Amino acid sequence: MAPKTSPEIGGMGHSVKRKEDPRFIRGKGTYVDDIQLPGMLYLDIVRSPFAHAKIKKIDPTKALAMPGVLAVITGQDLAKYNLHWMPTLMSDTQMVLPVEKVMYQAQEVAAVLATDRYKAADGVEAVEVEYEPLPVVVDPKKALEPGAPVLRTDKKDKKDNHIWHWEWGDKAATDRVFREAEVTVKQDIYLPRIHVASIETCGCIAHFDKVSGKLTVWMTTQAPHAIRTVFALVAGHVGLAEHKIRIISPDIGGGFGGKVPVYPGYVIAVAASVLTGKPVKWMEDRMENLQADSFARDYHITAELAAKKDGTLTALRIKTIADHGYADAAANPSKFPAGLFHICTGSYDFKAAHVEVDGVYTNKPPGGIAYRCSFRVTEAVHTIERMADLVAHQLGMDPAEFRLKNFIKPEQFPYKSALGWEYDSGNYAGALRKAMEKIGYAELRREQAEKRKRGELMGIGISSFTEIVGAGPSKHFDILGLKMFDSCEIRIHPTGKAIARFGTKSQGQGHETTYAQILAEELGIPAADIQVEEGDTDTAPYGLGTYASRSTPVAGAAGAMAARKIRDKARKIAAHLLEAAEEDLVWEPGKFSVKGAPNRAKTIQEIAFAAYTNHPQGMEAGLEAVSYYDPPNLTFPFGSYISVVDIDKGTGEVKVRRFVAVDDCGNIINPMIVEGQIHGGLTMGLAPALYEEISYDEHGNIQGGSFMDYLLPTAVETPRWETDKTCTPSPHHPLGAKGVGESATVGAPAAITNAVVDALWHLGVRHIDIPITPAKVWKLLREHGVTE
Amino acid sequence: MLVQVAINGEKHEAEVEPRLLLVHLIRDILRLTGTHIGCDTTHCGACTVLLDGRAVKSCSVFAVQAHGKEIMTVEGLEQDGKLHPLQEGFMQEHGLQCGYCTPGMLMASYAFLKKNPQPDEEQIRRAISGNLCRCTGYVNIVKAIEYAAAKLRQGGS
Ligand code: FES
Ligand code: FES
């Protein structure tokens, strides 16, 4: 689509250079840890070496004797204010600091307040804690067995470790299709615990001003407004009212979902600042980040597909055990304990489907958040895309041909899925064909056949995913009761420049640039003349924040709607200035002119000036607008990815030789930024496919709790991504946009896994759980008779 | 202990504990906060600075080890209001998103291009493999470094 505005205006479709870059390339960003306030104290945290243990005694004496250590805060101290427990976003509860027992290794046990970070760390070393170890439950399946130790003894009536059961779809109809099916396949698929590991860890500075009674918290959060409300609700009883709380989310060094929850460290820092009246900084280190912050995934899935002999898919049945650690601290919309997992029918036309998920407690950190993915969508996509390949291979069909046969057809949109979603738009075959052409699919299959004859292992994997983002319509979507709208407030200054504030918060996505482009598109004011701000709850309008690819679908739409309100008023002012009827005016980006007399025109800048200097009698002065946008539906970006892998028989190493990604996110605001988002998303798809996992031994000891053994891909492992696009605009979004930040994370792991299984299918390999490490492949090869 | 350093050409001295890390001297005492911290195991490279022209991870060097030496940080790249070609390249090629890894990437590639002014893609990828980026997927970072290498060869600052 050619841009409608000139490059000077820089509306949609222009690869405008980012407004955020000049500060970042000079080292002049302001991240939380960059802020230093006079008299600031430092908080550090004592953590548990045990995964499950009674706390018999916490002795702060030695710590308190150390120079610079001011206080040791324990659960008992917080209990005086009833702040030792806090609610999670899923209406479960989690400890801030324990009074009785710890539930996972690295759990917060006590906090040390000191005059600098080294002294605080010294204090942590000196706190003496006596523990009595308790039996540990690591495996969620064992946690459900009768006789398993009950973990949440704090919940009076709790007799087991089961949190909730959730199911969706027509069970009877699905079972019927399965009974009559010509072909069925069944597979266990595990999506392991992983961590977003943004390069900036989490932290905050809490500053309570005793005179004004105002609490300001600079904090690594993706959702500052919701956090303010949560603080007010949780700490209202100790006198923190919402108008006395200001949350500032400054520059954020990557979020990906990990900066949505409220972590105990934030709460302890706030409590410490309220008690001392001093600013208190808490910055976790990388090991704390990996070991204690919310994890993602940990889904034990059993999936079944039913199909006809000709390859037509008929039904899908899924059962899942969701390991949530010791508390359900996911960040899903309230009504969806398993997130949007029921997008698991994917891009295919199913008659029937049924999905069940059971949440379980174990002795691991709480969570269940996203990993750069809308709520549980990667889990869904990985499952359906793996299963599609299994059936295709089993029937001897080419996986591409199989997909083309089963895709929802363009003319079926809007499409009502068997699990109740209304897909807004799509052209799945278009994206797959484009990807096949770009990568040279037929030629690769020939190459693979030749290599196979020579005993070389090469695989080609496809993933044709459907995303579901932009949460969400207020009828169904809320977090702790807060409806998931988002907002924009625009003020046009008399000289035609503007400031706009949004309820979201960029963590690298480039909102300062793309939001300005949206307003430039709608108002014809150059993007360069529009200042965008987010992340300060004292100035920005209320919004639910940035995660689940919701910024463009929801806040971006709010921006367009607010701009349109401004344009409506501008039309009235233009009519007054031009002495013409409003209906006789035509709009082109940046000006109104009189129909048939293009020279009689007023630019948006002239109109803005008049709004303050010469507005029509009876009209309010000024040119401002606010919009709170409640989306009518979610958006459904999609794409087809194809990867080519070579496997080293000697070492088991998988090398991604090529990876082609064709994405469709509807109309694009900034092509450069969209491509960057896809590159990044693909890398966060590669990461769990081949490298990342946080696992635990039987005692609940974390394996992979530092960058020593939690492997983030570097530039060496990461392939040179090849991207392309198709464009199917969203019919209900005011700009036809869909959101893109997470598509690639969601789609990529299946493309890589399918390629590896494709390379090994002839040996008898049917499935491999991610991460596909050299050790796993090496072992599989040996098991299947490859010894070389 | 007294530590004296020249940082981006400016002389500074500070009384520090022997255990103070160089990154904390730079960030917390000298208040140059462009140099970041992303790990505790020398893996992420967000803290990369030049010490007498060599790229080092300043989280793994004691401040006192820098005594009498010259340090260059990201804040020293721009000269007389003119961006270094690497800074320009990162902006032109969209080599950054959240910006957190960027200063480390810039300093690691600065040292690398001094040694190897005409690198190929693989050499660039290897040169920045001690620097983690979670946002960009590296493709555009590689392009940014190629942009700078080309510009430097043409004599651009
Ligand atoms: S902070 Fe990660 S290498 Fe220095
Ligand atoms: S730009 Fe965010 S870590 Fe590199």
mmCIF file with all atom_site columns, N, CA, C and O in Angstrom, chain A residues 39-53:
data_model
loop_
_atom_site.group_PDB
_atom_site.id
_atom_site.type_symbol
_atom_site.label_atom_id
_atom_site.label_alt_id
_atom_site.label_comp_id
_atom_site.label_asym_id
_atom_site.label_entity_id
_atom_site.label_seq_id
_atom_site.pdbx_PDB_ins_code
_atom_site.Cartn_x
_atom_site.Cartn_y
_atom_site.Cartn_z
_atom_site.occupancy
_atom_site.B_iso_or_equiv
_atom_site.pdbx_formal_charge
_atom_site.auth_seq_id
_atom_site.auth_comp_id
_atom_site.auth_asym_id
_atom_site.auth_atom_id
_atom_site.pdbx_PDB_model_num
ATOM 1  N N  . GLY A 1 39 ? 19.988 10.975  49.154 1.00 0.00 ? 39 GLY A N  1
ATOM 2  C CA . GLY A 1 39 ? 19.617 10.224  50.366 1.00 0.00 ? 39 GLY A CA 1
ATOM 3  C C  . GLY A 1 39 ? 19.033 8.852   50.089 1.00 0.00 ? 39 GLY A C  1
ATOM 4  O O  . GLY A 1 39 ? 18.455 8.218   50.980 1.00 0.00 ? 39 GLY A O  1
ATOM 5  N N  . MET A 1 40 ? 19.191 8.392   48.864 1.00 0.00 ? 40 MET A N  1
ATOM 6  C CA . MET A 1 40 ? 18.557 7.127   48.480 1.00 0.00 ? 40 MET A CA 1
ATOM 7  C C  . MET A 1 40 ? 19.177 5.930   49.192 1.00 0.00 ? 40 MET A C  1
ATOM 8  O O  . MET A 1 40 ? 20.396 5.827   49.315 1.00 0.00 ? 40 MET A O  1
ATOM 9  N N  . LEU A 1 41 ? 18.320 5.020   49.665 1.00 0.00 ? 41 LEU A N  1
ATOM 10 C CA . LEU A 1 41 ? 18.781 3.789   50.302 1.00 0.00 ? 41 LEU A CA 1
ATOM 11 C C  . LEU A 1 41 ? 18.631 2.629   49.323 1.00 0.00 ? 41 LEU A C  1
ATOM 12 O O  . LEU A 1 41 ? 17.887 2.731   48.336 1.00 0.00 ? 41 LEU A O  1
ATOM 13 N N  . TYR A 1 42 ? 19.324 1.527   49.616 1.00 0.00 ? 42 TYR A N  1
ATOM 14 C CA . TYR A 1 42 ? 19.298 0.362   48.722 1.00 0.00 ? 42 TYR A CA 1
ATOM 15 C C  . TYR A 1 42 ? 18.749 -0.850  49.437 1.00 0.00 ? 42 TYR A C  1
ATOM 16 O O  . TYR A 1 42 ? 19.071 -1.099  50.596 1.00 0.00 ? 42 TYR A O  1
ATOM 17 N N  . LEU A 1 43 ? 17.936 -1.575  48.690 1.00 0.00 ? 43 LEU A N  1
ATOM 18 C CA . LEU A 1 43 ? 17.313 -2.772  49.234 1.00 0.00 ? 43 LEU A CA 1
ATOM 19 C C  . LEU A 1 43 ? 17.900 -4.002  48.557 1.00 0.00 ? 43 LEU A C  1
ATOM 20 O O  . LEU A 1 43 ? 18.062 -4.011  47.336 1.00 0.00 ? 43 LEU A O  1
ATOM 21 N N  . ASP A 1 44 ? 18.216 -5.002  49.327 1.00 0.00 ? 44 ASP A N  1
ATOM 22 C CA . ASP A 1 44 ? 18.647 -6.276  48.744 1.00 0.00 ? 44 ASP A CA 1
ATOM 23 C C  . ASP A 1 44 ? 17.921 -7.392  49.479 1.00 0.00 ? 44 ASP A C  1
ATOM 24 O O  . ASP A 1 44 ? 17.438 -7.193  50.595 1.00 0.00 ? 44 ASP A O  1
ATOM 25 N N  . ILE A 1 45 ? 17.855 -8.561  48.857 1.00 0.00 ? 45 ILE A N  1
ATOM 26 C CA . ILE A 1 45 ? 16.928 -9.572  49.349 1.00 0.00 ? 45 ILE A CA 1
ATOM 27 C C  . ILE A 1 45 ? 17.633 -10.874 49.712 1.00 0.00 ? 45 ILE A C  1
ATOM 28 O O  . ILE A 1 45 ? 18.453 -11.389 48.953 1.00 0.00 ? 45 ILE A O  1
ATOM 29 N N  . VAL A 1 46 ? 17.284 -11.399 50.894 1.00 0.00 ? 46 VAL A N  1
ATOM 30 C CA . VAL A 1 46 ? 17.747 -12.714 51.333 1.00 0.00 ? 46 VAL A CA 1
ATOM 31 C C  . VAL A 1 46 ? 16.823 -13.740 50.684 1.00 0.00 ? 46 VAL A C  1
ATOM 32 O O  . VAL A 1 46 ? 15.602 -13.602 50.756 1.00 0.00 ? 46 VAL A O  1
ATOM 33 N N  . ARG A 1 47 ? 17.388 -14.766 50.049 1.00 0.00 ? 47 ARG A N  1
ATOM 34 C CA . ARG A 1 47 ? 16.553 -15.726 49.327 1.00 0.00 ? 47 ARG A CA 1
ATOM 35 C C  . ARG A 1 47 ? 16.753 -17.146 49.844 1.00 0.00 ? 47 ARG A C  1
ATOM 36 O O  . ARG A 1 47 ? 17.822 -17.487 50.348 1.00 0.00 ? 47 ARG A O  1
ATOM 37 N N  . SER A 1 48 ? 15.746 -17.942 49.667 1.00 0.00 ? 48 SER A N  1
ATOM 38 C CA . SER A 1 48 ? 15.767 -19.286 50.233 1.00 0.00 ? 48 SER A CA 1
ATOM 39 C C  . SER A 1 48 ? 16.612 -20.260 49.417 1.00 0.00 ? 48 SER A C  1
ATOM 40 O O  . SER A 1 48 ? 16.475 -20.325 48.197 1.00 0.00 ? 48 SER A O  1
ATOM 41 N N  . PRO A 1 49 ? 17.460 -21.059 50.097 1.00 0.00 ? 49 PRO A N  1
ATOM 42 C CA . PRO A 1 49 ? 18.172 -22.117 49.373 1.00 0.00 ? 49 PRO A CA 1
ATOM 43 C C  . PRO A 1 49 ? 17.287 -23.354 49.177 1.00 0.00 ? 49 PRO A C  1
ATOM 44 O O  . PRO A 1 49 ? 17.620 -24.224 48.391 1.00 0.00 ? 49 PRO A O  1
ATOM 45 N N  . PHE A 1 50 ? 16.181 -23.417 49.887 1.00 0.00 ? 50 PHE A N  1
ATOM 46 C CA . PHE A 1 50 ? 15.303 -24.600 49.811 1.00 0.00 ? 50 PHE A CA 1
ATOM 47 C C  . PHE A 1 50 ? 14.065 -24.325 48.975 1.00 0.00 ? 50 PHE A C  1
ATOM 48 O O  . PHE A 1 50 ? 13.565 -23.200 48.933 1.00 0.00 ? 50 PHE A O  1
ATOM 49 N N  . ALA A 1 51 ? 13.553 -25.394 48.359 1.00 0.00 ? 51 ALA A N  1
ATOM 50 C CA . ALA A 1 51 ? 12.347 -25.246 47.552 1.00 0.00 ? 51 ALA A CA 1
ATOM 51 C C  . ALA A 1 51 ? 11.080 -25.306 48.393 1.00 0.00 ? 51 ALA A C  1
ATOM 52 O O  . ALA A 1 51 ? 10.020 -24.871 47.960 1.00 0.00 ? 51 ALA A O  1
ATOM 53 N N  . HIS A 1 52 ? 11.204 -25.906 49.580 1.00 0.00 ? 52 HIS A N  1
ATOM 54 C CA . HIS A 1 52 ? 10.042 -26.009 50.460 1.00 0.00 ? 52 HIS A CA 1
ATOM 55 C C  . HIS A 1 52 ? 10.580 -26.196 51.867 1.00 0.00 ? 52 HIS A C  1
ATOM 56 O O  . HIS A 1 52 ? 11.261 -27.191 52.130 1.00 0.00 ? 52 HIS A O  1
ATOM 57 N N  . ALA A 1 53 ? 10.330 -25.250 52.720 1.00 0.00 ? 53 ALA A N  1
ATOM 58 C CA . ALA A 1 53 ? 10.885 -25.364 54.065 1.00 0.00 ? 53 ALA A CA 1
ATOM 59 C C  . ALA A 1 53 ? 10.140 -24.453 55.033 1.00 0.00 ? 53 ALA A C  1
ATOM 60 O O  . ALA A 1 53 ? 9.638  -23.404 54.659 1.00 0.00 ? 53 ALA A O  1
#
